[in-house]
PDB file of N, CA and C in Angstrom:
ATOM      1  N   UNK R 153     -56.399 -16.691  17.866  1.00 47.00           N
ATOM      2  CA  UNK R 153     -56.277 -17.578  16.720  1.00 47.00           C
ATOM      3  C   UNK R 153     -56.142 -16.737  15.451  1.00 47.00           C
ATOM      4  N   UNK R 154     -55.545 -16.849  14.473  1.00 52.00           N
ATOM      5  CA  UNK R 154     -55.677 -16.892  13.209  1.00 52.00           C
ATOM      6  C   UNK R 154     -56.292 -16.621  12.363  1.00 52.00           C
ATOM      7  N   UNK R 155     -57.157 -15.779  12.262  1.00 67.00           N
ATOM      8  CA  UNK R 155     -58.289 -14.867  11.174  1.00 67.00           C
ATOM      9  C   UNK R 155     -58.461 -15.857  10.119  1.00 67.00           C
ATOM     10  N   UNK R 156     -57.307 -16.307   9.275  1.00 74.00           N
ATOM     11  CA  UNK R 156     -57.735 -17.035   8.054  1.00 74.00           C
ATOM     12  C   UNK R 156     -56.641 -18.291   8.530  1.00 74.00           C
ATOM     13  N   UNK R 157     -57.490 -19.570   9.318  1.00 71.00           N
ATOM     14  CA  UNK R 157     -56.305 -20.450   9.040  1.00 71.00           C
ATOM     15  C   UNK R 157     -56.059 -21.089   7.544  1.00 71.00           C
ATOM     16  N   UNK R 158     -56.701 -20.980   6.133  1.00 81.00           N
ATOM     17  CA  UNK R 158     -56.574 -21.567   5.310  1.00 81.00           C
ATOM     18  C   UNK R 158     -55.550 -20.284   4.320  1.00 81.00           C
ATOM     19  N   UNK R 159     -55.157 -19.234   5.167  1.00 88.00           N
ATOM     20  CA  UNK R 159     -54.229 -18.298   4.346  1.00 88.00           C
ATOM     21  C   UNK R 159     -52.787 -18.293   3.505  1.00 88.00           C
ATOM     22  N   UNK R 160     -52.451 -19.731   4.371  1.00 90.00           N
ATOM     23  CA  UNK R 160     -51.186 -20.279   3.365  1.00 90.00           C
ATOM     24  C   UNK R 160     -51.815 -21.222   2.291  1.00 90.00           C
ATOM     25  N   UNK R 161     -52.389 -22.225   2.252  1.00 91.00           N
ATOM     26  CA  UNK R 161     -53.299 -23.020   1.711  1.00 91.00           C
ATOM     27  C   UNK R 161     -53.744 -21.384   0.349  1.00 91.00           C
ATOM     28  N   UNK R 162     -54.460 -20.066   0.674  1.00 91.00           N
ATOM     29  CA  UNK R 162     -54.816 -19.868  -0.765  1.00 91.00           C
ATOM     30  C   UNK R 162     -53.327 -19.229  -1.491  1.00 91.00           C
ATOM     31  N   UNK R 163     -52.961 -19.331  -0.382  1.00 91.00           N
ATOM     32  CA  UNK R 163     -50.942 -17.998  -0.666  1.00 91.00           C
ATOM     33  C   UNK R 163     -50.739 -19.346  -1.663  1.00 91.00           C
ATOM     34  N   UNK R 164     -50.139 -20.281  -1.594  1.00 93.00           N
ATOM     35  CA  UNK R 164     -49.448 -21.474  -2.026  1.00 93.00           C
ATOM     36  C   UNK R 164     -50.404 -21.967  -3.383  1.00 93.00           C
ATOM     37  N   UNK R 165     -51.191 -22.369  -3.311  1.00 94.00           N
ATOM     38  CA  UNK R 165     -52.270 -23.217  -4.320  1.00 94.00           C
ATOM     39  C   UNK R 165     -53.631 -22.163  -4.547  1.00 94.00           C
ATOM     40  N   UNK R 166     -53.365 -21.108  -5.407  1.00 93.00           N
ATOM     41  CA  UNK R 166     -54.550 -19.995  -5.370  1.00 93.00           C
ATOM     42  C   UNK R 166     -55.727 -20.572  -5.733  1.00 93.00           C
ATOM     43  N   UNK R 167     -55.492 -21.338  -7.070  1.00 96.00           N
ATOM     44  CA  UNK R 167     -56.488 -21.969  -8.087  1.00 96.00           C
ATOM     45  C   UNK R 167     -56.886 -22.990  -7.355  1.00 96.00           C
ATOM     46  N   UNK R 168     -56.351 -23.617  -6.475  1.00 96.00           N
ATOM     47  CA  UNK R 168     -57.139 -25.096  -6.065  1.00 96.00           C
ATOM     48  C   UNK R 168     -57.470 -24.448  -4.692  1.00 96.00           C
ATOM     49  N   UNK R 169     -57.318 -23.102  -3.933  1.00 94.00           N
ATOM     50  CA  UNK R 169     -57.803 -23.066  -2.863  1.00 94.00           C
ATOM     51  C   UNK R 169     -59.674 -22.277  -2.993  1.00 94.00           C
ATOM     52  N   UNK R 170     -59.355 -21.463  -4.551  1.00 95.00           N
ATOM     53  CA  UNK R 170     -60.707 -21.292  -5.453  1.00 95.00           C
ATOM     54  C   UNK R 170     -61.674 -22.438  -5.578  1.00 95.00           C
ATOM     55  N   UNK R 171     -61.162 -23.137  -5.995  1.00 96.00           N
ATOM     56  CA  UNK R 171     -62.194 -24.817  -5.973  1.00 96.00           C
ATOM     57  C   UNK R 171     -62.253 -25.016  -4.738  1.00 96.00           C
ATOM     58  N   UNK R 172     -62.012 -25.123  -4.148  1.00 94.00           N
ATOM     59  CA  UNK R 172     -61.892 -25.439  -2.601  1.00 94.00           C
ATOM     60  C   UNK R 172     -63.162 -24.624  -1.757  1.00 94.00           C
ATOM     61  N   UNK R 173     -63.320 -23.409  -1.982  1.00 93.00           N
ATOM     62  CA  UNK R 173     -63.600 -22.777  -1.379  1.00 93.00           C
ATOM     63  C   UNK R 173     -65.345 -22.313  -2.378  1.00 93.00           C
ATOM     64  N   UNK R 174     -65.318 -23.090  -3.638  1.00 96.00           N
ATOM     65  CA  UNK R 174     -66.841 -23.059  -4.426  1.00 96.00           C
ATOM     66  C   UNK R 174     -67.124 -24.486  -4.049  1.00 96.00           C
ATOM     67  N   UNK R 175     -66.420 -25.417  -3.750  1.00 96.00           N
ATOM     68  CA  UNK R 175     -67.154 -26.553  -3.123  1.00 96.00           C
ATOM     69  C   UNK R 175     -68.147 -26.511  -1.892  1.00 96.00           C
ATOM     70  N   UNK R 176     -67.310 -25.550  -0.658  1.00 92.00           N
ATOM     71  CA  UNK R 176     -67.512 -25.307   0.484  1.00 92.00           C
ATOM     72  C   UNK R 176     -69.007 -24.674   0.030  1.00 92.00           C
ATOM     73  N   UNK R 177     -69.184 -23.870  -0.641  1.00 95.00           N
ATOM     74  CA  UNK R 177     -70.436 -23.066  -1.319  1.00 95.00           C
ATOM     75  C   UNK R 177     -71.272 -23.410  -1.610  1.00 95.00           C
ATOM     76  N   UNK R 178     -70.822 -24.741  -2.456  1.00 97.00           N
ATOM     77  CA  UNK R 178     -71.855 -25.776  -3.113  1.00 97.00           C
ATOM     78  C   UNK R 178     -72.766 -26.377  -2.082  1.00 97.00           C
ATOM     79  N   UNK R 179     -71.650 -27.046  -1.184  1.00 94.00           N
ATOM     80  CA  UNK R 179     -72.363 -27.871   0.050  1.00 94.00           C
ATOM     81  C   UNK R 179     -72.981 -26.846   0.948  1.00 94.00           C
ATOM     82  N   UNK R 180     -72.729 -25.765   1.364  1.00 92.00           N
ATOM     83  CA  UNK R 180     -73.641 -24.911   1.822  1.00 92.00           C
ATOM     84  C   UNK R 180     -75.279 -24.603   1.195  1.00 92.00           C
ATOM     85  N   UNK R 181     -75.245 -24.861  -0.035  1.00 94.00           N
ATOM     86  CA  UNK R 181     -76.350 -25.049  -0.683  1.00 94.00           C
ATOM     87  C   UNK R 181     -77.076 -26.103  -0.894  1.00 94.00           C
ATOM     88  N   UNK R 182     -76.869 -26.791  -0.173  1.00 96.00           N
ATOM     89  CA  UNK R 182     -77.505 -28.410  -0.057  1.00 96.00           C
ATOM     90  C   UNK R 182     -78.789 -28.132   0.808  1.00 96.00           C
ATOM     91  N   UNK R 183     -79.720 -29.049   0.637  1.00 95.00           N
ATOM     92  CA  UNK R 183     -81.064 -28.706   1.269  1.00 95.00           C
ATOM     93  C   UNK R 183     -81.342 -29.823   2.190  1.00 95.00           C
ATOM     94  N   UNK R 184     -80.721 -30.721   2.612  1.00 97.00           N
ATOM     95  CA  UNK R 184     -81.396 -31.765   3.598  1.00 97.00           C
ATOM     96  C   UNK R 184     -80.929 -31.756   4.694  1.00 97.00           C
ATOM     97  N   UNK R 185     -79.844 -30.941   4.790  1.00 97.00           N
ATOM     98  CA  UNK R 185     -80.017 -30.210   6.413  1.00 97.00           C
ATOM     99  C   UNK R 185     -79.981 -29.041   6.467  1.00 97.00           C
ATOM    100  N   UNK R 186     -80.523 -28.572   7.451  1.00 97.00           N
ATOM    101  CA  UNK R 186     -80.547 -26.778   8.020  1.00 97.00           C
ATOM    102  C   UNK R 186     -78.769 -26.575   8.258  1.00 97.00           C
ATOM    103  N   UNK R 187     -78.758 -25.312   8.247  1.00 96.00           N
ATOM    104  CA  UNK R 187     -77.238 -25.126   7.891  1.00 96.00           C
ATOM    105  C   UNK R 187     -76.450 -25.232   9.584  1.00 96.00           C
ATOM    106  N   UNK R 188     -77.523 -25.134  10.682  1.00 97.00           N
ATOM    107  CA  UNK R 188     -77.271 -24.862  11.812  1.00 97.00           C
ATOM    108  C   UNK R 188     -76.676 -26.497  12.315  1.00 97.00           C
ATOM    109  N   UNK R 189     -77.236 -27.446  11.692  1.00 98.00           N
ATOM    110  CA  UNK R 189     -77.521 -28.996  11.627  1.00 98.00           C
ATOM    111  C   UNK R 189     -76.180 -28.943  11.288  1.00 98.00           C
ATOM    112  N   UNK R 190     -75.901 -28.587  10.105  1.00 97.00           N
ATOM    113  CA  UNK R 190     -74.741 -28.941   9.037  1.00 97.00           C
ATOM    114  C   UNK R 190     -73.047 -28.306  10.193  1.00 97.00           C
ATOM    115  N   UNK R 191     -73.601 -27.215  10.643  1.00 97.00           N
ATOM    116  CA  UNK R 191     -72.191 -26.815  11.822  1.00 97.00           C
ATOM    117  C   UNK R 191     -72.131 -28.090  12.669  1.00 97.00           C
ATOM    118  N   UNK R 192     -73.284 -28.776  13.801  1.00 98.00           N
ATOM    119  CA  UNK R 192     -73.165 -29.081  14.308  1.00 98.00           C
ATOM    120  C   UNK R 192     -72.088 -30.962  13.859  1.00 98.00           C
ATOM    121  N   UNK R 193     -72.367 -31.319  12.737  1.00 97.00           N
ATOM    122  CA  UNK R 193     -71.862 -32.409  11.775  1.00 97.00           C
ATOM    123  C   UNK R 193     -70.571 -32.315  11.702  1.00 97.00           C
ATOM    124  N   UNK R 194     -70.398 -30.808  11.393  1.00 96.00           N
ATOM    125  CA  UNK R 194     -68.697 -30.663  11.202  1.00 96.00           C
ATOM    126  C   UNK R 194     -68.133 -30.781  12.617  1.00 96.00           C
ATOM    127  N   UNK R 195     -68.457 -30.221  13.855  1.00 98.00           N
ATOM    128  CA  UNK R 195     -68.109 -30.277  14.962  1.00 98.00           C
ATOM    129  C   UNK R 195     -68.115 -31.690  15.414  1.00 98.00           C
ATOM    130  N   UNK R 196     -68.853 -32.487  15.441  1.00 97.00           N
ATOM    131  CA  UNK R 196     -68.674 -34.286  15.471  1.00 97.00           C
ATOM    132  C   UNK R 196     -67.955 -34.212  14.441  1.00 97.00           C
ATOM    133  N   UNK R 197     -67.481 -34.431  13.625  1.00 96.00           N
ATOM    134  CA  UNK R 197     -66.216 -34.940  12.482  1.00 96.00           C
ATOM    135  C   UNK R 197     -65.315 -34.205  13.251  1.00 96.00           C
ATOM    136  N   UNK R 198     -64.889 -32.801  12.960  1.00 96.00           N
ATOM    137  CA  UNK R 198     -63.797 -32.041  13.286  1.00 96.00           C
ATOM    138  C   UNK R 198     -63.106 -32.683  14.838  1.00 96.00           C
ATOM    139  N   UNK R 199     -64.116 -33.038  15.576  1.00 96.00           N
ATOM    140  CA  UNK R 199     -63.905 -33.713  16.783  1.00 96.00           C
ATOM    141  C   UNK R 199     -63.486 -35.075  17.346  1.00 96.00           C
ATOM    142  N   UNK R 200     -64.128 -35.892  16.169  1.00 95.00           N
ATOM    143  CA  UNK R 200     -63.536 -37.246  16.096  1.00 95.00           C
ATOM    144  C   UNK R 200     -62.366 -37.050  15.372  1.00 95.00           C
ATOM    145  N   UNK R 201     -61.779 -35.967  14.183  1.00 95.00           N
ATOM    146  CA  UNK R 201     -60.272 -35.940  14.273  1.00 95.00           C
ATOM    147  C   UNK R 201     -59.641 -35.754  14.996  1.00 95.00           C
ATOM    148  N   UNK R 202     -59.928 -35.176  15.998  1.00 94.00           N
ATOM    149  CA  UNK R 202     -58.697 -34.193  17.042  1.00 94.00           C
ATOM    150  C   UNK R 202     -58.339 -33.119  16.631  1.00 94.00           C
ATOM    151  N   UNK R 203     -59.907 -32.165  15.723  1.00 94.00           N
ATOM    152  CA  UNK R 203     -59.105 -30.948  15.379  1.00 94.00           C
ATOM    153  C   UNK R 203     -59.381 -29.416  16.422  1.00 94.00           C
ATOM    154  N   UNK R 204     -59.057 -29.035  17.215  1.00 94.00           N
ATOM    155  CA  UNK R 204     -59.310 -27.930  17.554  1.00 94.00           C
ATOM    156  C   UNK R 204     -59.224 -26.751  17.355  1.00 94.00           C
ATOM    157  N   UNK R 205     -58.458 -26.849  16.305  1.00 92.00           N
ATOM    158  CA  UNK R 205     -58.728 -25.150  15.837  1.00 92.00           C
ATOM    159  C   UNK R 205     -60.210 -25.235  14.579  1.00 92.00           C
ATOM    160  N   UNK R 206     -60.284 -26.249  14.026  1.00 94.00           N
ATOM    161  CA  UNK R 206     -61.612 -26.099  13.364  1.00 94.00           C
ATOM    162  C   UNK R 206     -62.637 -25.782  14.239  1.00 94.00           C
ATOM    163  N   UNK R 207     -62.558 -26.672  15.451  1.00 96.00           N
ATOM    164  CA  UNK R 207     -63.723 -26.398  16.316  1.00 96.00           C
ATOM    165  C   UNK R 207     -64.125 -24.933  16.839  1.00 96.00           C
ATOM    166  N   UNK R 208     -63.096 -24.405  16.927  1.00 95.00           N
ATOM    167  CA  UNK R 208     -62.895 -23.171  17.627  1.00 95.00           C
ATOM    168  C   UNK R 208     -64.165 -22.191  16.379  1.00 95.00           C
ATOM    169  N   UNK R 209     -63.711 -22.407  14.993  1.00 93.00           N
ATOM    170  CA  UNK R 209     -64.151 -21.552  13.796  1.00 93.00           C
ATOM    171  C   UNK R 209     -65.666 -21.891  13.886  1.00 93.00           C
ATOM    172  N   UNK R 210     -65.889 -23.526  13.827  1.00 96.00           N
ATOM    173  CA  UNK R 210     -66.940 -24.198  14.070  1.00 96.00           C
ATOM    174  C   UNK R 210     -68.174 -23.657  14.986  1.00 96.00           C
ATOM    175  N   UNK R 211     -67.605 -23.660  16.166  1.00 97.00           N
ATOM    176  CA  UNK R 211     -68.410 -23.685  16.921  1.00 97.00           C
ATOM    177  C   UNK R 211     -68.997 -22.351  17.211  1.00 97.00           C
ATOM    178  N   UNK R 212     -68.268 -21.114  16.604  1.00 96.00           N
ATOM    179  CA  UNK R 212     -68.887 -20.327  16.871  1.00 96.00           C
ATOM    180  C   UNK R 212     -69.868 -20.288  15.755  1.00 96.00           C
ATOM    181  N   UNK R 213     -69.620 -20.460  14.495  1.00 96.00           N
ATOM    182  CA  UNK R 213     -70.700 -20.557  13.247  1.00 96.00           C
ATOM    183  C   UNK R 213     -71.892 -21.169  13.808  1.00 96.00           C
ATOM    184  N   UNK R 214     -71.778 -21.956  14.543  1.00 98.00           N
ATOM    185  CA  UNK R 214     -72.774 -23.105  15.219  1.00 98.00           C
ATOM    186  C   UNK R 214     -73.541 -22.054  15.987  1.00 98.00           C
ATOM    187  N   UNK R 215     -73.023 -21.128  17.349  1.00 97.00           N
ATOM    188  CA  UNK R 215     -73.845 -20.800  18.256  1.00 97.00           C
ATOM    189  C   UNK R 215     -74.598 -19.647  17.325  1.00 97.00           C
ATOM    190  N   UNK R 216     -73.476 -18.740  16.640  1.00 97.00           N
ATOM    191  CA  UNK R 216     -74.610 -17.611  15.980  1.00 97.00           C
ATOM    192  C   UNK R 216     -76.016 -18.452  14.776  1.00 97.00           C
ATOM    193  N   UNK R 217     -75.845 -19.262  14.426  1.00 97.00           N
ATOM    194  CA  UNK R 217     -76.761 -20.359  13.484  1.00 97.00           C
ATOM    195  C   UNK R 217     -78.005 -20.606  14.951  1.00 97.00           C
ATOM    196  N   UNK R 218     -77.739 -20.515  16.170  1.00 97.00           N
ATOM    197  CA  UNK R 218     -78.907 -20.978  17.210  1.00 97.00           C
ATOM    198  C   UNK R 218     -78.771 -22.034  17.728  1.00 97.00           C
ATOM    199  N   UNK R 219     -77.262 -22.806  17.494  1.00 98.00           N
ATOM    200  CA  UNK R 219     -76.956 -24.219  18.603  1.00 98.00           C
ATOM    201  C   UNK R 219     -76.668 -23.876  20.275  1.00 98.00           C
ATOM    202  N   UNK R 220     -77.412 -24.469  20.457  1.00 98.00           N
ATOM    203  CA  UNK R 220     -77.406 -24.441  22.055  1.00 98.00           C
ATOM    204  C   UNK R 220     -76.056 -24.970  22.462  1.00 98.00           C
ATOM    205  N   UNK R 221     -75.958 -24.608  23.359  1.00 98.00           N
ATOM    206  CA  UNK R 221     -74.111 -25.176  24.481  1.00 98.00           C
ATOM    207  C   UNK R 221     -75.193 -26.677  24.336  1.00 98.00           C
ATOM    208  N   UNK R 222     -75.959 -27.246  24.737  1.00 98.00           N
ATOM    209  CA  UNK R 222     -76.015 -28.636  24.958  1.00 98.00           C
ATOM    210  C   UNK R 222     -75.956 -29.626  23.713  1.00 98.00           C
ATOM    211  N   UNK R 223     -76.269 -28.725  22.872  1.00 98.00           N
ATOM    212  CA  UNK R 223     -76.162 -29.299  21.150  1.00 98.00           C
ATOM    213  C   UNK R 223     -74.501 -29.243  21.031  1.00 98.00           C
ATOM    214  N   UNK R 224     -73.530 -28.434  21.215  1.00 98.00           N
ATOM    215  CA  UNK R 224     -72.136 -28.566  21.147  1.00 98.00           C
ATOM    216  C   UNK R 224     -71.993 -29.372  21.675  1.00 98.00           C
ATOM    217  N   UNK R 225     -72.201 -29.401  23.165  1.00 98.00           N
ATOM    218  CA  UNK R 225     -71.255 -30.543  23.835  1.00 98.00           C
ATOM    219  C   UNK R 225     -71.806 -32.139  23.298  1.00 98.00           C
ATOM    220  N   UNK R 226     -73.066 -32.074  22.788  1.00 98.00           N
ATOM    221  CA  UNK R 226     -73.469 -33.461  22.542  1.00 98.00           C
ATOM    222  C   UNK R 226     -72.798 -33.650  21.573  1.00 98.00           C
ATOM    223  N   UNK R 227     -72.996 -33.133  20.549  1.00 97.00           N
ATOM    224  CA  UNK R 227     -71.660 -33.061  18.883  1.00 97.00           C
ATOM    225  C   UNK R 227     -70.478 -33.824  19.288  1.00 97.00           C
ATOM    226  N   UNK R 228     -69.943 -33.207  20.260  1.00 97.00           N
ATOM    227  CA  UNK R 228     -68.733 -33.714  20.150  1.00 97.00           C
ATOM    228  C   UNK R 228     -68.538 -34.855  21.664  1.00 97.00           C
ATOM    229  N   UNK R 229     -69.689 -35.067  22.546  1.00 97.00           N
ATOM    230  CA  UNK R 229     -69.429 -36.418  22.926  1.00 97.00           C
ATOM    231  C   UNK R 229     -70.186 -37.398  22.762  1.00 97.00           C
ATOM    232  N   UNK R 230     -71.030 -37.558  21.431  1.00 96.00           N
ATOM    233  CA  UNK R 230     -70.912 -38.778  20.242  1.00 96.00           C
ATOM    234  C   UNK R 230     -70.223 -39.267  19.674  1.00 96.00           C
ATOM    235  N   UNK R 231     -68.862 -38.528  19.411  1.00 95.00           N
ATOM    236  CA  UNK R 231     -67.701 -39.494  19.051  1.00 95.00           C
ATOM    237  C   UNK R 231     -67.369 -39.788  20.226  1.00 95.00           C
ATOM    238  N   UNK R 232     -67.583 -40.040  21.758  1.00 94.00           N
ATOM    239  CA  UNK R 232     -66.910 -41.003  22.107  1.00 94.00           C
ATOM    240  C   UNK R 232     -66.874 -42.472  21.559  1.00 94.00           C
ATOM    241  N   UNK R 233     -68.029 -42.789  21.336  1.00 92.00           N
ATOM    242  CA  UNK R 233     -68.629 -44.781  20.726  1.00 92.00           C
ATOM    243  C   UNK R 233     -67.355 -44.672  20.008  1.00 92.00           C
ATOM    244  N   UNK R 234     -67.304 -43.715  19.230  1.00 90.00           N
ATOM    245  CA  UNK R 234     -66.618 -43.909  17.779  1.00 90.00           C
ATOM    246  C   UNK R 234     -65.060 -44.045  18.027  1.00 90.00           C
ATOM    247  N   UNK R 235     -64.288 -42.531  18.549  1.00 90.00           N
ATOM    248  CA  UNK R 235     -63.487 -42.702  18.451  1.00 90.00           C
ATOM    249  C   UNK R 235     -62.844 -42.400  19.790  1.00 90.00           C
ATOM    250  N   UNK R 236     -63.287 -42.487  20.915  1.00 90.00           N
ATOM    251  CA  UNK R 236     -62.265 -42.912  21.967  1.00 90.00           C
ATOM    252  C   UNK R 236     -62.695 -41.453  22.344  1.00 90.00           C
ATOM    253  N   UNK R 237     -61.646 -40.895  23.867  1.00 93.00           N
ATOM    254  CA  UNK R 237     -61.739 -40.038  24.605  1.00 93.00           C
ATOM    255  C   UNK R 237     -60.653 -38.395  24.093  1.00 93.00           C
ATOM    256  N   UNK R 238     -59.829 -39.010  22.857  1.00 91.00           N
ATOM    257  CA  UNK R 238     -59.189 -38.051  21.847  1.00 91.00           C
ATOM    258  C   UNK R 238     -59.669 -36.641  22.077  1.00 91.00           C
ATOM    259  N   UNK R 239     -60.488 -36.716  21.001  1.00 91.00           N
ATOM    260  CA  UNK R 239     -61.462 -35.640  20.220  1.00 91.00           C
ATOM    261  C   UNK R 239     -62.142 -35.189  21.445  1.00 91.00           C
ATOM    262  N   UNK R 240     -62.377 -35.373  22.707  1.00 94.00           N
ATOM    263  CA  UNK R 240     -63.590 -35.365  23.608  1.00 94.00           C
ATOM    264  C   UNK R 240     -62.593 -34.424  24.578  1.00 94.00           C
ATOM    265  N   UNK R 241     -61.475 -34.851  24.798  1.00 95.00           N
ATOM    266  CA  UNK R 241     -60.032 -33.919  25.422  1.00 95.00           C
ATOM    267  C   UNK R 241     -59.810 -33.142  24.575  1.00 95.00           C
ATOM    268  N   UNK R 242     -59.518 -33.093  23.533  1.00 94.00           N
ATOM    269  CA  UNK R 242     -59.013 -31.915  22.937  1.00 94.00           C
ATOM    270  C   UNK R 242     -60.039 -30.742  22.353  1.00 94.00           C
ATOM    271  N   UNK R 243     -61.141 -30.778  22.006  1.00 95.00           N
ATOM    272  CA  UNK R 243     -62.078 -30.291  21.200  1.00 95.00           C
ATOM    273  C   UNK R 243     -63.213 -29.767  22.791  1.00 95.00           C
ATOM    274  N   UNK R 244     -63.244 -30.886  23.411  1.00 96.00           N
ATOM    275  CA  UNK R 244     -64.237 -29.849  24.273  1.00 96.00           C
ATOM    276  C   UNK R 244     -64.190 -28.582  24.873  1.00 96.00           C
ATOM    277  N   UNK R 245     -63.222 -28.655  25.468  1.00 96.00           N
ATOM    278  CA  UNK R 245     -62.420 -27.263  26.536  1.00 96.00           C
ATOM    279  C   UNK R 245     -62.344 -26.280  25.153  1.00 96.00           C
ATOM    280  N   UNK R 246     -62.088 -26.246  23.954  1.00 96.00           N
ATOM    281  CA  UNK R 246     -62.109 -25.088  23.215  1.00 96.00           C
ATOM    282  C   UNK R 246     -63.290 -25.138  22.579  1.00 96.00           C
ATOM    283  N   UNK R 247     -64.435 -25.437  22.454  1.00 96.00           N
ATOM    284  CA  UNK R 247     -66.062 -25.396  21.917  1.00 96.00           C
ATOM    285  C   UNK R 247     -66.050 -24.302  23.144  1.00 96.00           C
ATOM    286  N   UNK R 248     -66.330 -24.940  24.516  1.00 96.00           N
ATOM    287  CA  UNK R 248     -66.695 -24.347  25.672  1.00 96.00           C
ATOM    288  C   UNK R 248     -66.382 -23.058  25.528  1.00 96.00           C
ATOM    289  N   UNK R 249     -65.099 -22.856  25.782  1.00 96.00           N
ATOM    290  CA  UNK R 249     -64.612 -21.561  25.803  1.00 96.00           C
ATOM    291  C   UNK R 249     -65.185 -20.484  24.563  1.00 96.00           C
ATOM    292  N   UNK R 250     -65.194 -21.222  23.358  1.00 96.00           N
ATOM    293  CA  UNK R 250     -65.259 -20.072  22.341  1.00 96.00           C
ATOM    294  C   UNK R 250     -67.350 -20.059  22.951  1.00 96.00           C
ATOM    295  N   UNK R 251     -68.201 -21.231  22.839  1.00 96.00           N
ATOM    296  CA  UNK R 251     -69.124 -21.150  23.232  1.00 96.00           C
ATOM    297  C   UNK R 251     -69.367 -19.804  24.050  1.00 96.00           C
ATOM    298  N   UNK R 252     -69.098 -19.953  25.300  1.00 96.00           N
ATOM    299  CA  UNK R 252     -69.461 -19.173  26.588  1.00 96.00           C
ATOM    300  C   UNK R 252     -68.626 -17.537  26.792  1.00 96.00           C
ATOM    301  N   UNK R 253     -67.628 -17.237  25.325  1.00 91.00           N
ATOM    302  CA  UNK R 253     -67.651 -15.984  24.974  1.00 91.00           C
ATOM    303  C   UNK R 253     -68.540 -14.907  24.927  1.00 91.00           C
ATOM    304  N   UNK R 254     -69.086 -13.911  25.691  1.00 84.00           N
ATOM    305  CA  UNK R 254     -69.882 -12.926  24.960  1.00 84.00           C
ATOM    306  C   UNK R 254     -69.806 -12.897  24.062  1.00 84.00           C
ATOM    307  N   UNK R 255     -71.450 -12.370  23.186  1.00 72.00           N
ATOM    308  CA  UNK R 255     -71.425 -12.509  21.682  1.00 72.00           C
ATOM    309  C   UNK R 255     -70.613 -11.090  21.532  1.00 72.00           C
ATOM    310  N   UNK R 256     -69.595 -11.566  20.122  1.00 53.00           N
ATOM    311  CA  UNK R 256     -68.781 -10.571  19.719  1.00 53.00           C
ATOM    312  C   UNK R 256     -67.834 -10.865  20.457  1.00 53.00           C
ATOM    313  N   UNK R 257     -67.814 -11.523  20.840  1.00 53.00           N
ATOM    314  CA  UNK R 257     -66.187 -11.761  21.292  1.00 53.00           C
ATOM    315  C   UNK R 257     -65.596 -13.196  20.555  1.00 53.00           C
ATOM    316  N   UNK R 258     -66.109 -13.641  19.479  1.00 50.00           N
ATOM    317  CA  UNK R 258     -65.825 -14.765  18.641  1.00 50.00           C
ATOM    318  C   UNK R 258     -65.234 -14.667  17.684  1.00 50.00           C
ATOM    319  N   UNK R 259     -65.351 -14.689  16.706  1.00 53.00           N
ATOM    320  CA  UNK R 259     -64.646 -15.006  15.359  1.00 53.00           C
ATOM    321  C   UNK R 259     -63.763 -13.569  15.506  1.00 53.00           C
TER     322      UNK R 259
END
């Protein structure tokens, strides 16, 4: 994968990928969830989109933060209720995989 998928995003729009990226900062600094909590949130969202390359970035932030493989896979099959079997096909098989990487073999 892609080292920086947001690298055209700062190439193209420098100044708004700057805001972009002190927002991300901001909300990292939020206190009512643990930040390990806060991976696992994006992985249910990222998942009820159908995104898998977020997940991929995701999920490893998640395991080095101390999410268990059973905390991933639950993340992302809670959006079934929500949004169907989508996100649950596309997003699982790449959590797993980046998951069950030796550490250092991720990002």
């Amino acid at each position: 994968m892609n080292n920086n998928p947001l690298a055209a995003f700062e190439q193209e729009a420098p100044k708004v990928a700057i805001a972009f990226n002190q927002l991300v900062e901001a909300l990292k600094q939020t206190n009512g969830l643990d930040a390990k909590t806060k991976q696992l949130v994006y992985i249910g969202i990222k998942s009820a989109l159908g995104d898998p390359k977020a997940i991929y970035y995701h999920v490893a932030m998640a395991k080095e933060l101390g999410a268990s493989r059973a905390e991933i896979v639950d993340a992302i099959l809670i959006t079934l209720t929500v949004c169907g079997l989508n996100g649950v096909a596309s997003c699982l098989p790449v959590a797993l995989s980046v998951y069950d990487k030796p550490d250092g073999d991720g990002l």
